[in-house]
Amino acid sequence: MGAFDDVLAANAAYATTFVDDGRPGQAAAGLAVITCMDSRIDPLAMLGLKKGDAKIIRNAGGRVTEDVLRTMVLATHLLGVKRVLVVEHTECKMASATDEQVHETIQESSGIDTRSLEFHTMDDQLATLARDVQKVRSSPYLPTGIEVGGFLYDVRTGSLREVL
Amino acid sequence: MGAFDDVLAANAAYATTFVDDGRPGQAAAGLAVITCMDSRIDPLAMLGLKKGDAKIIRNAGGRVTEDVLRTMVLATHLLGVKRVLVVEHTECKMASATDEQVHETIQESSGIDTRSLEFHTMDDQLATLARDVQKVRSSPYLPTGIEVGGFLYDVRTGSLREVL
């Protein structure tokens, strides 16, 4: 038994009914969504989109890191992205603890010392979102005319609110 | 008219029928999927999963960057992830050009000089995948016993193949 047999079997079922829509790598709706890895977020459904419409970028916290900026340069110049949503969410683990607290929790549960890492936790989620949105807007590497908005998603109601 | 009125209207419709399943931030199926931002990939559907089951991490190329490793530390120690899929895909823009070619393309179309950025393009996609999988396996910051697999997804057939 392989460690991934269950997901491979599920994928085989998916492939059986898969229909190739012929779409290229371009984002058909011209959208990119930067958001958290959180399992409660379904970015396409949340925005009424379907496969092929948008580039989805996700990490812990939906933070605009260097890796995300690199990705946005490619998405905008090469893949048809014209509008970017940066989406934070309620009940985010990254907004409920400090880096120090996370280091302590991991040390206590596993004995592993992670203090050489920066987790990019947020002490003020909306202030962090404002900085992250500005980071995209201020990037000198993106084309002019890209629209960038900051949003908060409520994982309990499914509602998205534009906050900046 | 705001630049995001259409997606906000679509979200309002989504929220109308949204049912809170009460799930916490833990990944119910213990899975994390690291993959490309490519709009043709629907990670949950591809693996027969549903909202709440998995942490999804995405960037250009599905590359295992420092940002992804930081995210994996949090996902495994705090959020219930036990198995990690690193998923490359066919027709990936990141595997069809060199960094130099991308810099040239952007320079020609926009006049913007991006040469100070590293795009992490791949000249050999499967060799890169092997290195990226090993990067997760070798991380000293992850708990022991995490399973990590490398996969290739075919965007034209919907099939996922385990390659290492």
PDB file of C-alpha atoms in Angstrom, chain B:
ATOM      1  CA  MET B   1     -18.639  51.404  -9.854  1.00  0.00           C
ATOM      2  CA  GLY B   2     -15.944  49.660  -7.879  1.00  0.00           C
ATOM      3  CA  ALA B   3     -13.351  47.522  -9.631  1.00  0.00           C
ATOM      4  CA  PHE B   4     -14.552  44.412  -7.787  1.00  0.00           C
ATOM      5  CA  ASP B   5     -18.336  44.883  -7.868  1.00  0.00           C
ATOM      6  CA  ASP B   6     -18.863  41.791 -10.027  1.00  0.00           C
ATOM      7  CA  VAL B   7     -17.010  39.417  -7.699  1.00  0.00           C
ATOM      8  CA  LEU B   8     -18.656  40.963  -4.635  1.00  0.00           C
ATOM      9  CA  ALA B   9     -22.078  40.412  -6.206  1.00  0.00           C
ATOM     10  CA  ALA B  10     -21.146  36.805  -6.986  1.00  0.00           C
ATOM     11  CA  ASN B  11     -19.990  36.347  -3.398  1.00  0.00           C
ATOM     12  CA  ALA B  12     -23.265  37.758  -2.059  1.00  0.00           C
ATOM     13  CA  ALA B  13     -25.072  35.015  -3.984  1.00  0.00           C
ATOM     14  CA  TYR B  14     -22.645  32.406  -2.589  1.00  0.00           C
ATOM     15  CA  ALA B  15     -23.220  33.616   0.977  1.00  0.00           C
ATOM     16  CA  THR B  16     -26.985  33.302   0.554  1.00  0.00           C
ATOM     17  CA  THR B  17     -26.777  29.534   0.269  1.00  0.00           C
ATOM     18  CA  PHE B  18     -23.681  29.115   2.474  1.00  0.00           C
ATOM     19  CA  VAL B  19     -24.039  26.597   5.290  1.00  0.00           C
ATOM     20  CA  ASP B  20     -21.531  26.739   8.141  1.00  0.00           C
ATOM     21  CA  ASP B  21     -20.271  23.192   8.679  1.00  0.00           C
ATOM     22  CA  GLY B  22     -18.610  24.241  11.918  1.00  0.00           C
ATOM     23  CA  ARG B  23     -15.223  22.880  10.902  1.00  0.00           C
ATOM     24  CA  PRO B  24     -12.106  24.233  12.616  1.00  0.00           C
ATOM     25  CA  GLY B  25      -8.885  25.220  10.817  1.00  0.00           C
ATOM     26  CA  GLN B  26      -7.478  21.685  11.051  1.00  0.00           C
ATOM     27  CA  ALA B  27      -7.185  19.820   7.746  1.00  0.00           C
ATOM     28  CA  ALA B  28      -9.827  17.086   8.197  1.00  0.00           C
ATOM     29  CA  ALA B  29      -8.128  14.656   5.791  1.00  0.00           C
ATOM     30  CA  GLY B  30      -4.634  15.486   7.105  1.00  0.00           C
ATOM     31  CA  LEU B  31      -3.512  16.562   3.644  1.00  0.00           C
ATOM     32  CA  ALA B  32      -1.571  19.482   2.209  1.00  0.00           C
ATOM     33  CA  VAL B  33      -1.264  20.102  -1.508  1.00  0.00           C
ATOM     34  CA  ILE B  34       1.544  22.275  -2.872  1.00  0.00           C
ATOM     35  CA  THR B  35       0.825  23.158  -6.478  1.00  0.00           C
ATOM     36  CA  CYS B  36       0.912  25.799  -9.174  1.00  0.00           C
ATOM     37  CA  MET B  37      -1.363  28.867  -9.315  1.00  0.00           C
ATOM     38  CA  ASP B  38      -2.446  27.622 -12.756  1.00  0.00           C
ATOM     39  CA  SER B  39      -6.122  28.355 -13.369  1.00  0.00           C
ATOM     40  CA  ARG B  40      -6.723  24.905 -14.874  1.00  0.00           C
ATOM     41  CA  ILE B  41      -6.048  23.116 -11.582  1.00  0.00           C
ATOM     42  CA  ASP B  42      -8.896  22.597  -9.107  1.00  0.00           C
ATOM     43  CA  PRO B  43      -6.957  20.904  -6.273  1.00  0.00           C
ATOM     44  CA  LEU B  44      -9.877  19.723  -4.146  1.00  0.00           C
ATOM     45  CA  ALA B  45     -11.918  18.308  -7.027  1.00  0.00           C
ATOM     46  CA  MET B  46      -8.822  16.690  -8.567  1.00  0.00           C
ATOM     47  CA  LEU B  47      -8.303  14.657  -5.388  1.00  0.00           C
ATOM     48  CA  GLY B  48     -11.921  13.942  -4.563  1.00  0.00           C
ATOM     49  CA  LEU B  49     -11.731  16.232  -1.532  1.00  0.00           C
ATOM     50  CA  LYS B  50     -14.075  18.834  -0.164  1.00  0.00           C
ATOM     51  CA  LYS B  51     -13.750  22.141   1.634  1.00  0.00           C
ATOM     52  CA  GLY B  52     -12.244  21.525   5.079  1.00  0.00           C
ATOM     53  CA  ASP B  53     -10.161  18.497   4.082  1.00  0.00           C
ATOM     54  CA  ALA B  54      -6.841  19.989   3.004  1.00  0.00           C
ATOM     55  CA  LYS B  55      -4.449  22.890   3.209  1.00  0.00           C
ATOM     56  CA  ILE B  56      -3.745  24.247  -0.257  1.00  0.00           C
ATOM     57  CA  ILE B  57      -0.496  26.087  -1.002  1.00  0.00           C
ATOM     58  CA  ARG B  58       0.007  27.626  -4.450  1.00  0.00           C
ATOM     59  CA  ASN B  59       2.540  29.801  -6.230  1.00  0.00           C
ATOM     60  CA  ALA B  60       4.002  30.107  -9.729  1.00  0.00           C
ATOM     61  CA  GLY B  61       5.235  26.636 -10.604  1.00  0.00           C
ATOM     62  CA  GLY B  62       4.226  24.947  -7.357  1.00  0.00           C
ATOM     63  CA  ARG B  63       7.828  25.438  -6.249  1.00  0.00           C
ATOM     64  CA  VAL B  64       8.980  24.608  -2.710  1.00  0.00           C
ATOM     65  CA  THR B  65      10.299  28.032  -1.713  1.00  0.00           C
ATOM     66  CA  GLU B  66      11.186  29.296   1.756  1.00  0.00           C
ATOM     67  CA  ASP B  67       7.654  30.687   1.948  1.00  0.00           C
ATOM     68  CA  VAL B  68       6.236  27.230   1.284  1.00  0.00           C
ATOM     69  CA  LEU B  69       8.500  25.612   3.880  1.00  0.00           C
ATOM     70  CA  ARG B  70       7.394  28.164   6.492  1.00  0.00           C
ATOM     71  CA  THR B  71       3.818  27.342   5.592  1.00  0.00           C
ATOM     72  CA  MET B  72       4.447  23.585   5.859  1.00  0.00           C
ATOM     73  CA  VAL B  73       5.905  23.956   9.363  1.00  0.00           C
ATOM     74  CA  LEU B  74       2.665  25.596  10.488  1.00  0.00           C
ATOM     75  CA  ALA B  75       0.454  23.144   8.577  1.00  0.00           C
ATOM     76  CA  THR B  76       2.133  20.059  10.057  1.00  0.00           C
ATOM     77  CA  HIS B  77       2.745  21.151  13.651  1.00  0.00           C
ATOM     78  CA  LEU B  78      -0.448  23.141  14.213  1.00  0.00           C
ATOM     79  CA  LEU B  79      -3.049  22.172  11.648  1.00  0.00           C
ATOM     80  CA  GLY B  80      -3.134  18.409  11.397  1.00  0.00           C
ATOM     81  CA  VAL B  81      -1.256  17.833   8.142  1.00  0.00           C
ATOM     82  CA  LYS B  82       0.352  14.357   7.957  1.00  0.00           C
ATOM     83  CA  ARG B  83       0.742  13.911   4.182  1.00  0.00           C
ATOM     84  CA  VAL B  84       2.039  16.372   1.606  1.00  0.00           C
ATOM     85  CA  LEU B  85       1.523  16.221  -2.156  1.00  0.00           C
ATOM     86  CA  VAL B  86       3.846  18.300  -4.337  1.00  0.00           C
ATOM     87  CA  VAL B  87       2.050  18.548  -7.674  1.00  0.00           C
ATOM     88  CA  GLU B  88       3.582  19.767 -10.941  1.00  0.00           C
ATOM     89  CA  HIS B  89       1.450  19.911 -14.086  1.00  0.00           C
ATOM     90  CA  THR B  90       1.663  19.605 -17.863  1.00  0.00           C
ATOM     91  CA  GLU B  91       1.793  22.758 -20.023  1.00  0.00           C
ATOM     92  CA  CYS B  92       3.316  24.745 -17.153  1.00  0.00           C
ATOM     93  CA  LYS B  93       4.560  28.151 -18.271  1.00  0.00           C
ATOM     94  CA  MET B  94       7.321  27.849 -15.689  1.00  0.00           C
ATOM     95  CA  ALA B  95       8.680  24.752 -17.447  1.00  0.00           C
ATOM     96  CA  SER B  96       8.532  26.205 -20.949  1.00  0.00           C
ATOM     97  CA  ALA B  97      10.922  29.165 -20.678  1.00  0.00           C
ATOM     98  CA  THR B  98      14.092  30.182 -18.859  1.00  0.00           C
ATOM     99  CA  ASP B  99      14.271  33.094 -16.445  1.00  0.00           C
ATOM    100  CA  GLU B 100      16.234  35.000 -19.115  1.00  0.00           C
ATOM    101  CA  GLN B 101      13.505  34.458 -21.702  1.00  0.00           C
ATOM    102  CA  VAL B 102      10.833  35.630 -19.273  1.00  0.00           C
ATOM    103  CA  HIS B 103      12.843  38.761 -18.445  1.00  0.00           C
ATOM    104  CA  GLU B 104      13.124  39.484 -22.188  1.00  0.00           C
ATOM    105  CA  THR B 105       9.431  38.905 -22.848  1.00  0.00           C
ATOM    106  CA  ILE B 106       8.421  41.285 -20.051  1.00  0.00           C
ATOM    107  CA  GLN B 107      10.985  43.888 -21.115  1.00  0.00           C
ATOM    108  CA  GLU B 108       9.694  43.800 -24.683  1.00  0.00           C
ATOM    109  CA  SER B 109       6.002  43.996 -23.824  1.00  0.00           C
ATOM    110  CA  SER B 110       6.130  46.480 -20.960  1.00  0.00           C
ATOM    111  CA  GLY B 111       9.568  48.093 -20.833  1.00  0.00           C
ATOM    112  CA  ILE B 112       9.939  46.853 -17.254  1.00  0.00           C
ATOM    113  CA  ASP B 113      13.322  45.419 -16.295  1.00  0.00           C
ATOM    114  CA  THR B 114      12.689  42.469 -13.975  1.00  0.00           C
ATOM    115  CA  ARG B 115      16.217  41.076 -14.015  1.00  0.00           C
ATOM    116  CA  SER B 116      16.644  41.566 -10.276  1.00  0.00           C
ATOM    117  CA  LEU B 117      13.982  38.894  -9.671  1.00  0.00           C
ATOM    118  CA  GLU B 118      14.362  35.120  -9.723  1.00  0.00           C
ATOM    119  CA  PHE B 119      11.351  33.438 -11.287  1.00  0.00           C
ATOM    120  CA  HIS B 120      12.304  29.835 -10.403  1.00  0.00           C
ATOM    121  CA  THR B 121      11.537  28.525 -13.881  1.00  0.00           C
ATOM    122  CA  MET B 122      12.379  24.849 -14.508  1.00  0.00           C
ATOM    123  CA  ASP B 123      14.583  23.500 -17.281  1.00  0.00           C
ATOM    124  CA  ASP B 124      13.837  19.891 -16.255  1.00  0.00           C
ATOM    125  CA  GLN B 125      10.431  19.686 -14.600  1.00  0.00           C
ATOM    126  CA  LEU B 126      10.730  16.195 -13.101  1.00  0.00           C
ATOM    127  CA  ALA B 127      14.272  16.776 -11.821  1.00  0.00           C
ATOM    128  CA  THR B 128      13.059  20.005 -10.245  1.00  0.00           C
ATOM    129  CA  LEU B 129      10.132  18.178  -8.690  1.00  0.00           C
ATOM    130  CA  ALA B 130      12.531  15.612  -7.212  1.00  0.00           C
ATOM    131  CA  ARG B 131      14.616  18.398  -5.666  1.00  0.00           C
ATOM    132  CA  ASP B 132      11.514  20.151  -4.329  1.00  0.00           C
ATOM    133  CA  VAL B 133      10.119  16.961  -2.786  1.00  0.00           C
ATOM    134  CA  GLN B 134      13.481  16.322  -1.174  1.00  0.00           C
ATOM    135  CA  LYS B 135      13.491  19.877   0.173  1.00  0.00           C
ATOM    136  CA  VAL B 136      10.332  19.085   2.149  1.00  0.00           C
ATOM    137  CA  ARG B 137      11.593  15.663   3.241  1.00  0.00           C
ATOM    138  CA  SER B 138      14.917  17.120   4.389  1.00  0.00           C
ATOM    139  CA  SER B 139      13.471  20.030   6.325  1.00  0.00           C
ATOM    140  CA  PRO B 140      14.702  19.832   9.919  1.00  0.00           C
ATOM    141  CA  TYR B 141      11.646  21.793  11.076  1.00  0.00           C
ATOM    142  CA  LEU B 142       8.905  19.308  10.205  1.00  0.00           C
ATOM    143  CA  PRO B 143       7.684  16.576  12.570  1.00  0.00           C
ATOM    144  CA  THR B 144       8.897  13.027  11.917  1.00  0.00           C
ATOM    145  CA  GLY B 145       6.602  10.659  10.038  1.00  0.00           C
ATOM    146  CA  ILE B 146       5.254  13.114   7.480  1.00  0.00           C
ATOM    147  CA  GLU B 147       4.715  11.429   4.093  1.00  0.00           C
ATOM    148  CA  VAL B 148       5.761  13.511   1.073  1.00  0.00           C
ATOM    149  CA  GLY B 149       5.043  12.527  -2.530  1.00  0.00           C
ATOM    150  CA  GLY B 150       5.771  14.084  -5.933  1.00  0.00           C
ATOM    151  CA  PHE B 151       3.086  14.059  -8.628  1.00  0.00           C
ATOM    152  CA  LEU B 152       2.449  15.216 -12.180  1.00  0.00           C
ATOM    153  CA  TYR B 153      -1.040  16.385 -13.144  1.00  0.00           C
ATOM    154  CA  ASP B 154      -2.195  16.330 -16.754  1.00  0.00           C
ATOM    155  CA  VAL B 155      -4.381  19.403 -17.361  1.00  0.00           C
ATOM    156  CA  ARG B 156      -5.855  17.785 -20.497  1.00  0.00           C
ATOM    157  CA  THR B 157      -6.947  14.460 -18.980  1.00  0.00           C
ATOM    158  CA  GLY B 158      -7.420  15.285 -15.295  1.00  0.00           C
ATOM    159  CA  SER B 159      -5.083  12.425 -14.344  1.00  0.00           C
ATOM    160  CA  LEU B 160      -2.588  12.581 -11.511  1.00  0.00           C
ATOM    161  CA  ARG B 161       0.492  10.359 -11.692  1.00  0.00           C
ATOM    162  CA  GLU B 162       2.746   9.625  -8.718  1.00  0.00           C
ATOM    163  CA  VAL B 163       6.297  10.068  -9.941  1.00  0.00           C
ATOM    164  CA  LEU B 164       8.305   9.831  -6.714  1.00  0.00           C
TER     165      LEU B 164
END
